[in-house]
Coordinates of C-alpha atoms in Angstrom, one line a residue:
Chain G
M1 CA 0.0 0.0 0.0
A2 CA 1.2 3.5 -0.8
S3 CA 0.1 4.9 2.6
G4 CA 3.8 5.1 3.6
N5 CA 4.0 8.2 1.4
F6 CA 1.4 10.0 3.4
P7 CA 1.5 11.2 7.0
E8 CA -0.9 9.3 9.2
D9 CA -3.0 12.4 10.0
V10 CA -3.6 13.0 6.3
V11 CA -4.6 9.4 5.7
R12 CA -7.0 9.8 8.7
E13 CA -8.6 12.9 7.2
I14 CA -9.2 11.2 3.9
L15 CA -10.7 8.1 5.6
L16 CA -13.0 10.3 7.7
M17 CA -14.7 11.4 4.6
L18 CA -15.5 8.0 3.3
P19 CA -18.8 6.2 3.7
V20 CA -19.1 3.2 6.0
K21 CA -19.3 0.7 3.1
S22 CA -15.9 1.9 1.8
L23 CA -14.3 2.0 5.2
L24 CA -15.3 -1.6 5.9
R25 CA -13.3 -2.6 2.8
C26 CA -10.4 -0.3 3.7
K27 CA -10.2 -2.1 7.0
S28 CA -8.9 -5.1 5.2
A29 CA -6.5 -3.2 3.0
C30 CA -3.5 -3.1 5.4
K31 CA -2.7 -3.4 9.1
S32 CA -2.2 0.4 9.7
W33 CA -5.5 1.2 8.2
Y34 CA -7.2 -1.5 10.2
T35 CA -5.7 -0.1 13.5
L36 CA -6.8 3.4 12.5
I37 CA -10.4 2.6 11.5
T38 CA -11.1 0.4 14.5
K39 CA -10.2 3.0 17.1
P40 CA -13.2 4.3 19.0
S41 CA -12.0 7.8 18.6
F42 CA -12.0 7.4 14.8
K43 CA -15.5 5.9 14.8
S44 CA -16.9 8.7 16.8
A45 CA -15.1 11.4 14.8
H46 CA -16.4 9.7 11.6
F47 CA -20.0 9.7 12.9
N48 CA -19.8 13.4 13.7
S49 CA -17.9 14.5 10.7
N50 CA -19.5 17.0 8.3
A51 CA -19.0 14.6 5.4
T52 CA -21.0 11.9 7.2
L53 CA -23.7 14.3 8.3
K54 CA -24.3 15.6 4.9
R55 CA -24.2 12.3 3.1
S56 CA -25.6 9.7 5.2
H57 CA -28.7 11.2 6.9
C58 CA -31.5 8.9 5.6
I59 CA -34.7 7.2 6.5
L60 CA -34.5 3.7 8.0
V61 CA -37.8 1.8 7.6
K62 CA -38.6 -1.5 9.4
R63 CA -41.4 -3.7 8.2
V64 CA -42.6 -7.3 7.9
L65 CA -43.1 -8.3 4.2
P66 CA -46.9 -8.7 3.7
E67 CA -46.6 -12.0 1.9
H68 CA -45.0 -13.6 4.9
V69 CA -47.7 -15.3 7.0
P70 CA -46.9 -16.0 9.7
P71 CA -44.1 -13.5 9.7
T72 CA -40.6 -14.8 10.5
E73 CA -38.4 -12.0 9.5
S74 CA -38.2 -8.2 9.3
V75 CA -36.7 -6.1 6.6
L76 CA -34.8 -2.9 7.3
S77 CA -34.7 -0.6 4.3
F78 CA -32.6 2.6 3.9
F79 CA -34.2 5.4 1.9
N80 CA -31.6 7.7 0.5
D81 CA -31.7 11.5 1.1
K82 CA -34.0 12.6 -1.6
I83 CA -37.4 10.9 -1.1
N84 CA -38.8 13.1 -3.8
G85 CA -36.6 11.3 -6.2
D86 CA -37.0 8.0 -7.9
D87 CA -39.3 5.5 -6.3
H88 CA -38.4 2.7 -8.6
V89 CA -34.8 2.7 -7.4
P90 CA -35.0 -0.1 -4.8
P91 CA -33.7 1.0 -1.4
T92 CA -30.8 -0.8 0.2
E93 CA -32.3 -3.6 2.3
I94 CA -31.2 -5.8 5.2
I95 CA -33.1 -8.9 6.2
I96 CA -33.1 -9.6 9.9
P97 CA -34.1 -13.2 10.7
H98 CA -36.0 -14.4 13.8
F99 CA -37.8 -11.2 14.3
N100 CA -41.5 -10.9 14.2
H101 CA -44.3 -8.6 13.3
F102 CA -44.6 -6.6 16.4
L103 CA -41.0 -5.3 16.6
Q104 CA -40.8 -1.8 17.9
M105 CA -37.8 0.2 16.7
V106 CA -36.4 2.9 19.0
G107 CA -33.4 5.1 18.7
P108 CA -31.3 5.4 16.8
C109 CA -28.2 6.4 18.8
N110 CA -24.9 6.6 17.1
G111 CA -26.2 4.3 14.3
I112 CA -27.5 1.7 16.7
V113 CA -31.2 0.9 16.9
C114 CA -33.0 -1.1 19.6
L115 CA -35.6 -3.5 18.4
T116 CA -38.1 -5.1 20.8
D117 CA -41.5 -6.8 21.0
H118 CA -41.4 -6.3 24.8
R119 CA -40.5 -9.9 25.2
D120 CA -37.0 -9.9 23.6
I121 CA -34.7 -7.0 23.1
F122 CA -32.1 -6.6 20.3
L123 CA -29.5 -4.0 19.6
C124 CA -28.6 -3.6 15.9
N125 CA -26.3 -1.4 13.8
P126 CA -27.6 -2.0 10.3
S127 CA -24.7 0.0 8.7
I128 CA -22.2 -2.7 9.6
R129 CA -24.8 -5.5 10.1
D130 CA -23.9 -5.9 13.7
F131 CA -26.6 -7.2 16.1
K132 CA -26.9 -8.5 19.6
V133 CA -29.6 -10.3 21.6
L134 CA -29.8 -8.9 25.1
P135 CA -29.8 -11.4 28.0
A136 CA -33.1 -11.7 29.7
P137 CA -33.3 -9.9 33.1
S138 CA -33.0 -12.6 35.7
F139 CA -34.3 -11.0 38.9
N140 CA -35.8 -13.0 41.7
Y141 CA -39.1 -11.3 42.1
P142 CA -40.9 -12.0 45.4
H143 CA -42.7 -15.3 45.3
G144 CA -46.0 -15.3 43.4
L145 CA -45.3 -12.2 41.4
F146 CA -45.2 -12.1 37.6
S147 CA -43.7 -9.3 35.5
R148 CA -44.9 -7.8 32.2
T149 CA -43.0 -5.2 30.2
L150 CA -44.8 -1.9 29.9
G151 CA -42.1 0.0 28.0
V152 CA -38.5 -0.2 26.7
G153 CA -36.1 2.6 26.2
F154 CA -32.6 3.0 24.8
G155 CA -29.9 5.6 24.7
F156 CA -26.3 6.7 25.2
D157 CA -25.0 8.1 28.5
T158 CA -22.6 10.9 27.4
H159 CA -21.0 11.1 30.9
S160 CA -20.1 7.4 31.2
S161 CA -19.9 6.9 27.5
E162 CA -22.0 3.8 27.6
Y163 CA -25.2 2.5 26.1
K164 CA -28.2 1.7 28.3
V165 CA -31.5 -0.1 27.8
I166 CA -34.3 0.7 30.1
R167 CA -37.2 -1.7 30.9
I168 CA -40.2 -0.6 32.8
A169 CA -42.3 -3.5 34.0
E170 CA -45.3 -4.1 36.1
L171 CA -45.3 -6.7 38.8
Y172 CA -48.6 -8.4 39.5
E173 CA -50.1 -11.3 41.3
D174 CA -52.1 -13.9 39.5
D175 CA -54.3 -14.9 42.4
D176 CA -56.3 -17.9 41.3
G177 CA -56.6 -16.5 37.8
D178 CA -57.4 -13.0 39.2
Y179 CA -55.0 -10.2 38.4
M180 CA -53.8 -7.9 41.2
F181 CA -51.4 -5.0 40.5
H182 CA -48.4 -5.0 42.7
S183 CA -45.9 -2.3 41.5
V184 CA -43.9 -0.8 38.7
N185 CA -40.3 -1.8 38.4
V186 CA -37.4 -0.1 36.5
E187 CA -34.5 -2.1 35.3
I188 CA -31.5 -0.9 33.4
Y189 CA -29.2 -2.8 31.1
D190 CA -25.6 -1.6 30.7
L191 CA -23.9 -2.7 27.5
S192 CA -20.5 -2.3 29.1
T193 CA -21.2 -5.0 31.7
D194 CA -23.8 -7.0 29.6
S195 CA -26.0 -7.1 32.7
W196 CA -29.2 -5.8 34.2
R197 CA -29.7 -3.9 37.4
E198 CA -32.8 -2.5 39.2
I199 CA -33.1 1.1 40.2
Y200 CA -35.5 2.4 42.8
A201 CA -37.8 5.0 41.4
I202 CA -41.4 5.8 41.8
V203 CA -42.9 5.8 38.4
P204 CA -46.5 5.8 37.2
Y205 CA -48.0 3.1 35.1
V206 CA -46.7 3.3 31.5
W207 CA -48.8 2.4 28.4
Y208 CA -47.5 1.4 25.0
F209 CA -48.6 2.4 21.5
P210 CA -46.6 2.4 18.3
S211 CA -44.4 5.5 18.4
S212 CA -45.0 6.1 22.2
E213 CA -41.3 5.2 22.9
L214 CA -39.2 8.2 21.9
L215 CA -35.5 9.1 22.3
F216 CA -34.9 12.8 22.3
N217 CA -32.5 15.3 23.8
G218 CA -30.7 12.8 25.9
H219 CA -33.9 11.6 27.5
F220 CA -36.2 8.7 26.8
H221 CA -40.0 9.1 26.8
W222 CA -43.0 7.0 27.3
W223 CA -46.8 7.6 27.6
A224 CA -47.8 7.5 31.3
D225 CA -50.6 8.2 33.7
D226 CA -50.5 11.6 35.3
E227 CA -51.2 10.3 38.7
D228 CA -51.2 13.7 40.5
H229 CA -53.6 15.5 38.2
G230 CA -55.4 12.7 36.4
G231 CA -55.0 12.7 32.7
E232 CA -52.0 11.9 30.6
S233 CA -48.3 12.7 30.6
M234 CA -45.0 11.9 29.0
L235 CA -42.7 10.1 31.4
S236 CA -39.2 11.4 30.7
F237 CA -36.0 9.6 31.8
H238 CA -32.6 11.3 31.7
I239 CA -30.2 8.7 30.3
S240 CA -27.1 10.0 32.2
T241 CA -28.6 11.0 35.6
E242 CA -31.3 8.2 35.5
I243 CA -33.8 10.7 36.9
F244 CA -37.5 10.5 35.9
Q245 CA -39.8 13.5 35.3
Q246 CA -43.3 13.8 34.0
I247 CA -44.5 16.3 31.4
R248 CA -48.2 16.7 31.2
L249 CA -49.9 16.5 27.9
P250 CA -52.3 19.2 26.7
D251 CA -55.7 19.1 28.3
V252 CA -57.3 18.2 25.0
C253 CA -56.0 14.7 25.7
A254 CA -58.6 13.0 27.7
F255 CA -58.5 9.2 27.1
P256 CA -60.7 7.5 26.0
D257 CA -61.5 10.3 23.6
G258 CA -61.6 8.3 20.4
N259 CA -58.2 9.5 19.2
E260 CA -54.9 7.8 18.8
R261 CA -51.6 9.5 19.8
A262 CA -48.2 9.6 18.3
F263 CA -44.9 11.1 19.7
L264 CA -42.6 12.3 17.0
V265 CA -39.9 14.9 16.5
L266 CA -40.4 18.0 14.3
N267 CA -37.9 20.8 13.9
E268 CA -36.0 19.8 17.1
S269 CA -39.1 19.8 19.2
I270 CA -41.3 17.0 20.5
A271 CA -44.5 16.7 18.4
L272 CA -47.7 15.2 19.6
L273 CA -50.1 14.0 16.9
L274 CA -53.8 13.3 17.8
F275 CA -55.6 11.4 15.0
N276 CA -58.5 9.2 14.3
P277 CA -57.6 6.4 12.0
S278 CA -60.6 6.0 9.6
Q279 CA -61.8 6.6 6.1
Q280 CA -61.1 10.3 6.7
T281 CA -58.2 10.8 9.1
Y282 CA -57.4 14.2 10.6
L283 CA -54.2 14.7 12.5
D284 CA -53.9 17.5 15.0
L285 CA -50.3 18.6 15.5
W286 CA -49.1 20.0 18.8
L287 CA -45.5 21.0 19.5
M288 CA -43.7 21.2 22.9
T289 CA -41.9 24.4 22.0
E290 CA -39.9 24.4 25.2
Y291 CA -38.6 21.0 26.2
G292 CA -40.0 19.9 29.6
I293 CA -42.5 22.7 30.0
A294 CA -46.0 21.4 29.8
D295 CA -47.4 24.9 29.3
S296 CA -45.4 25.2 26.1
W297 CA -47.6 22.7 24.2
T298 CA -48.9 24.7 21.3
K299 CA -51.3 23.6 18.6
Q300 CA -49.8 24.2 15.2
F301 CA -52.4 23.0 12.6
T302 CA -54.5 20.1 11.5
I303 CA -53.4 17.8 8.7
G304 CA -56.1 16.2 6.5
P305 CA -58.4 14.8 5.8
L306 CA -56.2 11.9 4.6
V307 CA -57.7 8.7 3.4
Q308 CA -57.4 5.5 5.5
I309 CA -54.3 6.4 7.5
E310 CA -53.2 3.7 10.0
Q311 CA -50.5 5.7 11.8
P312 CA -47.9 8.5 11.3
L313 CA -44.3 7.4 11.3
L314 CA -41.8 10.2 11.0
F315 CA -41.3 13.8 10.2
W316 CA -38.6 14.2 7.5
K317 CA -37.7 17.7 6.4
H318 CA -41.0 19.0 5.0
E319 CA -42.7 15.6 4.8
L320 CA -44.7 13.5 7.2
L321 CA -44.3 9.8 6.5
L322 CA -47.4 7.7 7.3
E323 CA -48.6 4.1 6.9
K324 CA -52.0 3.5 5.3
F325 CA -54.5 0.7 6.3
N326 CA -53.1 -1.5 3.5
G327 CA -49.6 -1.2 4.9
Q328 CA -48.4 1.1 2.2
L329 CA -45.8 3.8 3.0
V330 CA -47.0 7.3 2.0
S331 CA -45.8 10.8 2.6
Y332 CA -47.6 14.1 3.1
N333 CA -45.9 17.3 2.1
L334 CA -46.5 19.9 4.8
K335 CA -45.9 22.8 2.3
S336 CA -47.7 21.6 -0.8
Q337 CA -50.2 19.4 1.1
A338 CA -49.8 16.8 -1.5
L339 CA -49.8 13.1 -0.6
K340 CA -47.3 10.9 -2.3
E341 CA -47.4 7.1 -2.4
F342 CA -44.4 4.8 -2.4
Q343 CA -44.1 1.3 -3.8
M344 CA -43.3 0.0 -0.4
Y345 CA -45.6 -2.2 1.6
G346 CA -45.5 -3.9 4.9
A347 CA -47.9 -6.2 6.8
Q348 CA -50.5 -4.0 8.4
E349 CA -49.2 -2.1 11.5
S350 CA -45.7 -3.5 11.1
L351 CA -44.1 -0.3 9.6
R352 CA -41.7 1.9 11.7
A353 CA -39.4 4.6 10.5
V354 CA -36.6 6.7 12.0
A355 CA -34.1 9.3 10.8
Y356 CA -30.8 7.5 10.6
S357 CA -27.1 8.2 10.1
E358 CA -24.8 5.4 9.4
S359 CA -21.9 4.6 11.8
L360 CA -19.1 2.1 12.3
V361 CA -19.9 1.7 16.0
S362 CA -20.0 -2.0 16.8
I363 CA -22.1 -3.4 19.6
K364 CA -19.8 -4.9 22.2
G365 CA -20.4 -8.6 22.2
G366 CA -22.5 -8.4 19.1
S367 CA -22.1 -10.5 16.0
D368 CA -22.6 -10.3 12.2
I369 CA -26.0 -10.7 10.7
N370 CA -25.7 -13.6 8.3
Chain X
M1 CA -44.0 -70.6 51.2
A2 CA -46.5 -68.5 53.1
N3 CA -44.2 -65.5 52.6
N4 CA -44.1 -66.0 48.9
T5 CA -47.9 -66.2 48.7
R6 CA -48.1 -63.0 50.7
S7 CA -45.6 -61.2 48.5
L8 CA -47.5 -62.4 45.4
F9 CA -50.7 -61.2 47.0
F10 CA -49.3 -57.7 47.6
L11 CA -47.8 -57.7 44.1
L12 CA -51.2 -58.4 42.6
I13 CA -52.9 -55.7 44.7
T14 CA -50.3 -53.2 43.5
L15 CA -50.7 -54.1 39.9
T16 CA -54.4 -53.8 40.2
L17 CA -54.2 -50.4 41.8
V18 CA -51.7 -49.2 39.2
S19 CA -54.0 -50.2 36.3
L20 CA -57.0 -48.4 37.7
P21 CA -58.0 -45.0 36.2
P22 CA -56.4 -42.1 38.1
Y23 CA -58.0 -41.4 41.5
H24 CA -59.5 -37.9 41.7
E25 CA -58.9 -36.5 45.1
F26 CA -60.6 -33.2 44.5
A27 CA -64.3 -33.0 44.3
F28 CA -65.5 -29.9 42.4
D29 CA -68.6 -28.0 43.4
F30 CA -69.3 -25.9 40.4
F31 CA -68.0 -24.6 37.0
K32 CA -66.8 -21.1 36.1
L33 CA -67.2 -20.4 32.4
V34 CA -64.6 -17.7 31.6
Q35 CA -65.1 -15.7 28.4
Q36 CA -62.5 -13.2 27.3
W37 CA -62.6 -10.0 25.3
P38 CA -59.8 -10.2 22.7
P39 CA -59.4 -6.4 22.2
T40 CA -58.3 -6.0 25.8
F41 CA -56.3 -9.2 25.9
C42 CA -54.5 -8.0 22.7
K43 CA -53.5 -4.8 24.4
L44 CA -51.6 -6.8 26.9
H45 CA -50.2 -9.5 24.7
R46 CA -49.1 -9.8 21.1
C47 CA -51.9 -11.1 18.9
P48 CA -51.9 -11.9 15.2
R49 CA -54.2 -9.8 13.1
P50 CA -57.1 -9.5 12.6
I51 CA -58.3 -9.2 16.2
I52 CA -61.5 -11.0 17.0
K53 CA -64.3 -8.7 18.0
T54 CA -66.5 -11.1 19.9
F55 CA -66.1 -12.8 23.3
T56 CA -64.2 -16.1 23.0
I57 CA -63.7 -18.9 25.4
H58 CA -60.8 -18.7 27.9
G59 CA -61.9 -21.9 29.7
L60 CA -64.3 -23.8 31.9
W61 CA -62.9 -23.9 35.4
P62 CA -64.2 -26.5 37.9
D63 CA -64.0 -25.0 41.3
N64 CA -64.7 -25.5 45.0
Y65 CA -66.5 -23.3 47.5
T66 CA -63.6 -23.6 49.9
T67 CA -60.3 -24.0 48.0
F68 CA -59.1 -23.1 44.5
L69 CA -58.8 -26.1 42.2
D70 CA -56.3 -26.6 39.5
S71 CA -53.8 -29.0 38.0
C72 CA -55.6 -32.0 39.4
T73 CA -54.4 -35.6 38.7
G74 CA -55.8 -36.8 35.5
N75 CA -55.2 -38.0 31.9
S76 CA -52.9 -36.0 29.6
F77 CA -54.5 -34.1 26.8
H78 CA -54.8 -35.9 23.5
M79 CA -55.5 -33.9 20.4
F80 CA -58.9 -34.3 18.8
K81 CA -59.0 -36.3 15.6
N82 CA -62.4 -35.2 14.4
T83 CA -61.8 -32.3 12.1
A84 CA -65.4 -30.9 12.4
F85 CA -64.9 -30.9 16.2
V86 CA -61.6 -29.1 15.9
Q87 CA -63.2 -26.6 13.6
N88 CA -66.0 -25.9 16.1
L89 CA -63.4 -25.4 18.8
T90 CA -61.3 -23.1 16.7
V91 CA -64.1 -20.7 16.2
R92 CA -65.2 -20.5 19.8
W93 CA -62.0 -21.2 21.7
P94 CA -59.1 -19.8 19.6
N95 CA -55.7 -19.1 21.0
L96 CA -55.1 -15.4 20.8
D97 CA -51.4 -15.2 21.7
Y98 CA -48.9 -14.8 18.9
Y99 CA -46.4 -17.0 20.9
S100 CA -48.7 -20.0 21.3
N101 CA -51.2 -22.0 19.3
N102 CA -54.6 -23.7 19.6
R103 CA -53.3 -27.1 20.5
R104 CA -51.0 -25.8 23.2
F105 CA -53.8 -23.6 24.6
W106 CA -56.4 -26.4 24.8
S107 CA -53.8 -28.7 26.2
H108 CA -52.9 -26.2 28.9
E109 CA -56.6 -25.6 29.8
W110 CA -57.3 -29.3 30.0
E111 CA -54.4 -30.1 32.2
K112 CA -54.8 -27.2 34.5
H113 CA -58.6 -27.2 34.7
G114 CA -60.3 -30.0 32.8
T115 CA -58.6 -32.7 34.9
C116 CA -60.5 -31.4 38.0
S117 CA -63.8 -32.5 36.6
E118 CA -62.6 -35.5 34.7
N119 CA -64.5 -37.9 36.9
L120 CA -67.7 -36.5 35.4
Y121 CA -66.4 -35.1 32.2
P122 CA -63.7 -36.9 30.3
Q123 CA -61.8 -34.8 27.8
E124 CA -64.2 -34.8 24.8
A125 CA -67.3 -34.3 27.0
Y126 CA -65.5 -31.4 28.8
F127 CA -64.8 -29.5 25.7
N128 CA -68.3 -30.3 24.4
L129 CA -69.9 -29.0 27.6
T130 CA -67.8 -25.8 27.4
M131 CA -68.9 -25.1 23.8
Q132 CA -72.6 -25.7 24.8
L133 CA -72.5 -23.3 27.7
Y134 CA -70.7 -20.7 25.5
D135 CA -73.3 -21.1 22.7
R136 CA -76.1 -20.5 25.2
L137 CA -74.7 -17.1 26.3
N138 CA -73.8 -14.6 23.5
L139 CA -72.6 -11.8 25.7
L140 CA -72.5 -9.2 23.0
E141 CA -76.2 -9.8 22.3
V142 CA -77.1 -9.6 25.9
F143 CA -75.3 -6.3 26.4
A144 CA -76.8 -5.0 23.1
K145 CA -80.3 -5.5 24.7
S146 CA -79.2 -2.9 27.3
N147 CA -77.8 -0.7 24.5
I148 CA -74.2 -1.4 25.5
S149 CA -71.8 -2.0 22.6
P150 CA -68.0 -2.3 22.2
G151 CA -66.3 1.1 22.6
A152 CA -68.5 2.0 25.5
S153 CA -66.9 3.6 28.5
G154 CA -67.9 5.6 31.6
N155 CA -68.2 5.5 35.4
Q156 CA -71.4 3.4 35.4
L157 CA -70.3 1.0 32.7
L158 CA -69.5 -1.9 35.0
S159 CA -72.7 -1.8 36.9
R160 CA -74.6 -1.4 33.6
L161 CA -72.9 -4.5 32.3
N162 CA -73.5 -6.4 35.5
N163 CA -77.2 -5.4 35.6
S164 CA -77.6 -6.4 32.0
L165 CA -76.2 -9.8 32.5
V166 CA -78.1 -10.4 35.7
A167 CA -81.4 -9.4 34.0
Y168 CA -80.7 -12.0 31.3
T169 CA -79.4 -15.0 33.3
G170 CA -81.0 -14.3 36.7
K171 CA -77.7 -15.2 38.3
I172 CA -74.7 -13.4 39.7
P173 CA -71.8 -13.1 37.3
D174 CA -68.2 -11.9 37.8
F175 CA -66.2 -9.4 35.8
K176 CA -62.4 -9.2 35.6
C177 CA -60.5 -6.1 34.6
R178 CA -57.0 -4.9 33.9
P179 CA -55.5 -1.4 34.2
G180 CA -55.8 0.6 31.0
P181 CA -54.2 3.8 29.6
S182 CA -54.7 6.9 31.6
T183 CA -56.0 5.2 34.8
T184 CA -59.0 3.7 33.0
T185 CA -60.0 0.1 33.7
L186 CA -60.4 -2.3 30.8
I187 CA -62.8 -5.2 31.0
I188 CA -61.0 -8.3 30.0
E189 CA -63.2 -11.3 31.1
V190 CA -66.8 -12.2 32.1
V191 CA -67.4 -15.2 34.3
T192 CA -70.7 -17.1 34.6
C193 CA -71.2 -20.1 36.9
Y194 CA -72.9 -23.5 36.6
N195 CA -73.5 -26.6 38.7
S196 CA -72.0 -29.9 37.6
S197 CA -74.9 -30.6 35.3
G198 CA -74.5 -27.3 33.5
T199 CA -77.4 -25.4 35.0
A200 CA -76.7 -21.8 35.7
I201 CA -76.1 -20.7 39.3
D202 CA -74.8 -17.7 41.1
C203 CA -71.1 -17.2 41.2
P204 CA -70.1 -17.3 44.9
V205 CA -70.0 -13.8 46.3
S206 CA -67.0 -14.5 48.4
Q207 CA -64.9 -15.3 45.3
L208 CA -65.9 -12.4 43.1
S209 CA -62.9 -10.6 41.5
N210 CA -61.5 -7.3 42.9
S211 CA -59.8 -6.4 39.7
C212 CA -62.6 -4.2 38.4
K213 CA -62.9 -2.1 41.5
T214 CA -61.1 1.0 40.3
Q215 CA -59.0 3.1 42.6
S216 CA -58.7 6.1 40.4
L217 CA -60.7 9.3 40.9
T218 CA -62.3 9.1 37.5
G219 CA -63.4 5.5 37.8
I220 CA -63.8 5.2 34.1
S221 CA -64.2 1.6 32.9
S222 CA -63.9 0.9 29.3
F223 CA -65.2 -1.8 27.0
E224 CA -62.4 -1.1 24.6
T225 CA -62.3 -1.9 20.9
H226 CA -59.0 -2.3 19.4
Y227 CA -57.3 0.7 17.9
P228 CA -57.5 1.8 15.2
T229 CA -61.1 1.3 14.3
Q230 CA -60.6 0.4 10.7
G231 CA -63.4 1.1 8.4
L232 CA -65.5 3.0 10.9
Q233 CA -66.8 6.3 9.6
M234 CA -66.0 8.8 12.4
S235 CA -67.4 12.3 11.9
R236 CA -65.2 15.1 13.0

């Protein structure tokens, strides 16, 4: 290799500009490049570099292929930057075996997504096809108590530089076939130790819906009961300090009010969408203009009517990606108000989408997807 | 010689005892027919789509006035060969959980509950009886007579459902609930009771479930339908 003619810092600058795919090949080119590329400092510099940010920001869509009944695998598809461009160019796809229909996709964080059906939890970096099955928590609950997962979260602790997965679970008694609530438990998985620990926190009952689990601003969020005031709230968990807070939802939220909810991100604020999936779906958009301040929820506008919308998926630049009843991916342009249909389908309710940037970060203890 | 005869005698007794059908130590006093509401069940578990929108059979649980009966000694479950019978069961008693299947579900119900009434109802008769009792009580129709339909909610919902069922059967039923979103209470199961011949009786008051007694201020119970309500015309 001719790298002997270039100072190492020049080589490094050049490599920092390359996409992940090329870097994976460069790793095998020679020993000095291998050493350079596998350094954690290089990986993180690469992820944050301007070249990466400009090029690799794309949409990652998870779905189960509609013809698979019963479903046995999920497909992750990368949409490139310009979704107004060609539909007939097939997006890059990765098939993930063993996963099922109900997989939730949360994150991403430094290129890693967390996939879970609340029974099993997986971490995956689709850029380098790395994935890991988390060990099941193995706590000895008091005799006679069962646990059920209410919510799962995932994020990166910037202080300790480690990845964490959070599991909120209810403990209950099954007393002769009769359910009796006992308590809500919080358990945290540290990737660095590959193990779970319990933390003692008083948290309200958490309830799941697709897109209720949201990573934003160094916090993870779930939909929870507002036990002090009645009504609904977002339960927020600070990944680094592991402190919980509650942020009330606007008073218009009064379950059961016939509406579904979705937590998304728009223009660097948390967005709440209230919508009624039907022949004519309207979506009311609220923004939390100041993070953490319940009084800052402001209604922006109403989208619709749109025909047969199942759920909103993701705000992407000026578009809102949605899933229709028939499992088709569509997008609504917030400026032109035009609805665009993609030739991409999933089994009903199986679609998820996140804004994604590729990375080289490997999951410690993870393995290649074959 | 006398010793050998005695040993032989005891051996014969043992062999006879071992070849007898299993001895049922627990006598059951009555049956509980447990019907479940799939939309609530499927909020707590993963269910394949589409979600069934009628009550389905969870099980027929023989029980005692004094102790709770389950997992009695009895014969293991054997899968039914008659396809028409299986078809009838599948419609009324489907497994709802993505991670299980019909055979596993029926087998679990038989071994946990059916065995406790096996002295009167061997396996096929047990499943037959359950289907008969289920066919006799179409809960959605009963509730519809009182103008209660899926999607209903409110403070009075539970007492309305209870009154509706009592008016129809003349007997005390039981309701089971689970916590729902935003401190609501979701109805998940309805229990009606019968004597060992299948005649309707009151469910014992001392054994009624506490799970529907809401602790929240709002006290809203909900007879939830699955979200989203596909195909429903909802006016704005």
